[in-house]
């Protein structure tokens, strides 16, 4: 701010405005004190504005002008409010200009000053109240000041004079430096001192003692001064137009008035050196410095040199009484045991200096009272000071230290309860404050106020521990760590104490917890252990185990959760609070947050610098590991289930990925993750996963308008339009849902038949899907609820090819009538065990229930499976074969609808090549188009296959054979050659549709036919077989050559009957040796099941099926000679021969085809047929 020469200056009480009156052109100016923006700038009398002042409420400004008028301004409106009074009739000469105008503190009056008088006016109507005859020295500015609401101070004749404003009578006066033309006086809010300006100096005077307190030199001639509202700043206006703001803290506060070097030594408690420097600062005993004497008295009191301290203090008072000298005297008396004299010295200081330093003196006296042992009185005095004065921040600091000292003394006396209260009050009162005054208090008392926060907390922690309030001590300890911050907490000076104290508390809390457990006070024990763990001490495993036992007994999960939150709040870096939180949340059932808490715990352990904590963390497994195991188990489980299932609750089709996602959305998923913290329970995971993914399948006869995959994939089954087939699907899903299952499957909508890969997978895997289902629901269309026993046998369902494998494979079945009531009202868990159902199914299939239950998918019991299938019907010709893909576990036969009966040939070729079971060739009827050795219709297998095979050798004959002396003579060498030759031959196998058939073949002579009603009977007299009779549908006389072949080499060699071989699939695996904490292999989870493989499927379309290895012989004799003897015997037995002829291929290869007979061709090698002849006729035919 800059303006022409300033004559007068004022600050508003709210510190919002600054006003000035200038010399030239008499401008009244008002600035915004925050932005320094001019808000009023009004020209007046050209000879200047000598006085300005704000009203107490800061809304009005009065200005005194050289034209003998006083103007009142409305500052907010920035305009003149009124000219309150014209003073022409009250001045006697032209020299008596108005020099000042001042509002009274209450604003009810204002005073003006001229050269020879001071007048008091009523603010409301402007009439004169008092006229005081006194010379006012300052020529251009104010020498007038209100002192309270009823006194005036005036600069007059080298003095400051005090008058009573209502009467004009003089009250007091004291000399000051000579006034200049611009001298003025200002008074702070509480009136404890006066600031008085001369030409270039401002002095400060105690209004009570009239002694000088200090001075300020200014480089320019001073024209006006003004105090801030808080009395801490002084605005100085000079003739250059510049305004300077000076801080008054060093002027208004008491001080020792010594140089910085001495002060630093004193502050560092180098008292002896301080004493020496102060002594040097005293020139001589005749003219000593009262400041140095007072300070030396304080230092000597600190050195407990009471007598000489008292002498210095009294000498300083004699030279120039000051606050410091009286305080020094008081402390010296107190040190000498003269408490009364000590208090008296403080009282005298207060009486003489209370206007300027009263509050400081009261503060020091409170300290002296405390030093005298009157603790309550000292604290009470400080309470009063805090409540009433502006030194309360210093008083808080002093009172805090007093509480610390008091607490220390109470600890020494054993009064820990009182000590705790003192330390808690100290902590509550604690303030951070620095000032020259607080430094002075420290120098006087010897108390250190810097950074005693840590000291308070340590004392409080130790007092609480000693008072057996262990939990409170630990809480205080944690709070201290939070408040101090990590850097301060880990400082060397504090770290050792912190480690020792936490160890002390930890052991005590563990002992208290053990004692509570012994007393069966488990809640108390949990609390003690939890608090101990919050200290994050090394090796907490023992306490953790103890706490868990207490939790196990009480099952107080909510309380445990509360404790965990408390521990986390007190020690957020500790993992143990999160461990408790995990356990509590888990048992409450909040598994998601429990897992989160567990993961946080693991992260805290990983970040811990404690090796023992890290080692303890090694026992845990991560939730991600458990999730991975669960997901792996889910994938292993659902890959054995149908690709698409119906969620019975929602009615939606879900693929395997969606099924897996559905499991992860269940509480059980997070419960499994949360429960497995130290080991993975593979058995439980497998149990829970399989329990959830249990599915129920629908067995039924297909009808028109069945809901297909494309129809249901975008809606729920429950939203399908009403129709008989839709009702069937919906009721099935509802029964599944009501039975407590989550998943349902129907072959109508759960197979995307437009996807050839998916369809092929379903055809192959369906049998095992049925095996794996939790229950099969059989819907018997046409069977009413009123039906009697026998309705099942006659049902359409029992005639269909597909339903055979559904019944055979399923473990649990419920039969429902067409109105969805249980068949025969059977209230059994499994209708398959119902005597009524067993009887009907045996009647329908012609097979015992035991045999039906024994059937397994794969290349076993081949003839029995074919026989059962031969009695079933299909709508499509191809389904006669495709319905058996699952039963035989055939993966290399693609479904090609439209190929007709060739489908059966491809299936049988695959089964024959895979099993080596030549009994598949044992049939009579019509040959198929795929290969002439395979039938066109499955009905040919309705009879037994054993009639084609040589009968078993009786036991008596076996004994005779293996005894060489009883064996008919023959060429043993040739027999051995024949045996070796036959043993080397592979089983029948296929390359595309060409079959390689190992056999013994003899050509037939010309046939003699005769016709019958059903066809032809052909006879031939052969060397090898004697008379042979062959029944066919067609005349064979033109078919040449013809051969009869013996293909049953496995029977001749007495190899194991492959049609009944029990392979690995039929063997029930033994119970797993794994315990709960061992991982279960994929093979165990798969239960050794083989499923559809895409690579196998597609490679089978182009690659020939390789021949199987010859099965090992299974005979009583162990040597080659005995095997050969038995072969010779078997060759002489009757067998069912196959009839083949050359095929007209036109190529270089010799191909054959089978000629189908209407009945079995039973023949027997004649005795005249030598072994050499048989050996010569062993061959492998290519059959088309």
mmCIF file with all atom_site columns, C-alpha atoms in Angstrom, residues 11 75 144 156 178 204 214 267 291 299 336 391-392 443 469 525 560 783 859 926 928 935 985 1064 1151:
data_model
loop_
_atom_site.group_PDB
_atom_site.id
_atom_site.type_symbol
_atom_site.label_atom_id
_atom_site.label_alt_id
_atom_site.label_comp_id
_atom_site.label_asym_id
_atom_site.label_entity_id
_atom_site.label_seq_id
_atom_site.pdbx_PDB_ins_code
_atom_site.Cartn_x
_atom_site.Cartn_y
_atom_site.Cartn_z
_atom_site.occupancy
_atom_site.B_iso_or_equiv
_atom_site.pdbx_formal_charge
_atom_site.auth_seq_id
_atom_site.auth_comp_id
_atom_site.auth_asym_id
_atom_site.auth_atom_id
_atom_site.pdbx_PDB_model_num
ATOM 1  C CA . UNK A 1 11   ? -7.105  -0.473   11.969  1.00 0.00 ? 11   UNK A CA 1
ATOM 2  C CA . UNK A 1 75   ? -17.397 1.893    5.450   1.00 0.00 ? 75   UNK A CA 1
ATOM 3  C CA . UNK A 1 144  ? -5.187  11.423   22.313  1.00 0.00 ? 144  UNK A CA 1
ATOM 4  C CA . UNK A 1 156  ? 1.253   16.892   26.888  1.00 0.00 ? 156  UNK A CA 1
ATOM 5  C CA . UNK A 1 178  ? 9.940   14.736   24.124  1.00 0.00 ? 178  UNK A CA 1
ATOM 6  C CA . UNK A 1 204  ? 6.451   0.888    25.214  1.00 0.00 ? 204  UNK A CA 1
ATOM 7  C CA . UNK A 1 214  ? 11.033  -1.748   25.256  1.00 0.00 ? 214  UNK A CA 1
ATOM 8  C CA . UNK A 1 267  ? 19.118  -23.791  27.269  1.00 0.00 ? 267  UNK A CA 1
ATOM 9  C CA . UNK A 1 291  ? 19.008  -7.827   33.466  1.00 0.00 ? 291  UNK A CA 1
ATOM 10 C CA . UNK A 1 299  ? 20.907  -19.703  36.904  1.00 0.00 ? 299  UNK A CA 1
ATOM 11 C CA . UNK A 1 336  ? 15.782  -21.950  51.038  1.00 0.00 ? 336  UNK A CA 1
ATOM 12 C CA . UNK A 1 391  ? -1.680  -18.052  27.176  1.00 0.00 ? 391  UNK A CA 1
ATOM 13 C CA . UNK A 1 392  ? -3.668  -21.285  27.404  1.00 0.00 ? 392  UNK A CA 1
ATOM 14 C CA . UNK A 1 443  ? 14.945  -21.701  31.700  1.00 0.00 ? 443  UNK A CA 1
ATOM 15 C CA . UNK A 1 469  ? -4.304  -53.654  33.576  1.00 0.00 ? 469  UNK A CA 1
ATOM 16 C CA . UNK A 1 525  ? -8.713  -66.841  27.634  1.00 0.00 ? 525  UNK A CA 1
ATOM 17 C CA . UNK A 1 560  ? -13.975 -63.766  17.656  1.00 0.00 ? 560  UNK A CA 1
ATOM 18 C CA . UNK A 1 783  ? -49.073 -97.110  -19.068 1.00 0.00 ? 783  UNK A CA 1
ATOM 19 C CA . UNK A 1 859  ? -15.861 -105.478 -25.724 1.00 0.00 ? 859  UNK A CA 1
ATOM 20 C CA . UNK A 1 926  ? -28.623 -112.869 -44.831 1.00 0.00 ? 926  UNK A CA 1
ATOM 21 C CA . UNK A 1 928  ? -24.822 -107.573 -45.015 1.00 0.00 ? 928  UNK A CA 1
ATOM 22 C CA . UNK A 1 935  ? -25.118 -110.131 -41.133 1.00 0.00 ? 935  UNK A CA 1
ATOM 23 C CA . UNK A 1 985  ? -2.117  -116.654 -36.812 1.00 0.00 ? 985  UNK A CA 1
ATOM 24 C CA . UNK A 1 1064 ? -10.026 -103.935 -17.065 1.00 0.00 ? 1064 UNK A CA 1
ATOM 25 C CA . UNK A 1 1151 ? -10.744 -112.474 -52.622 1.00 0.00 ? 1151 UNK A CA 1
#
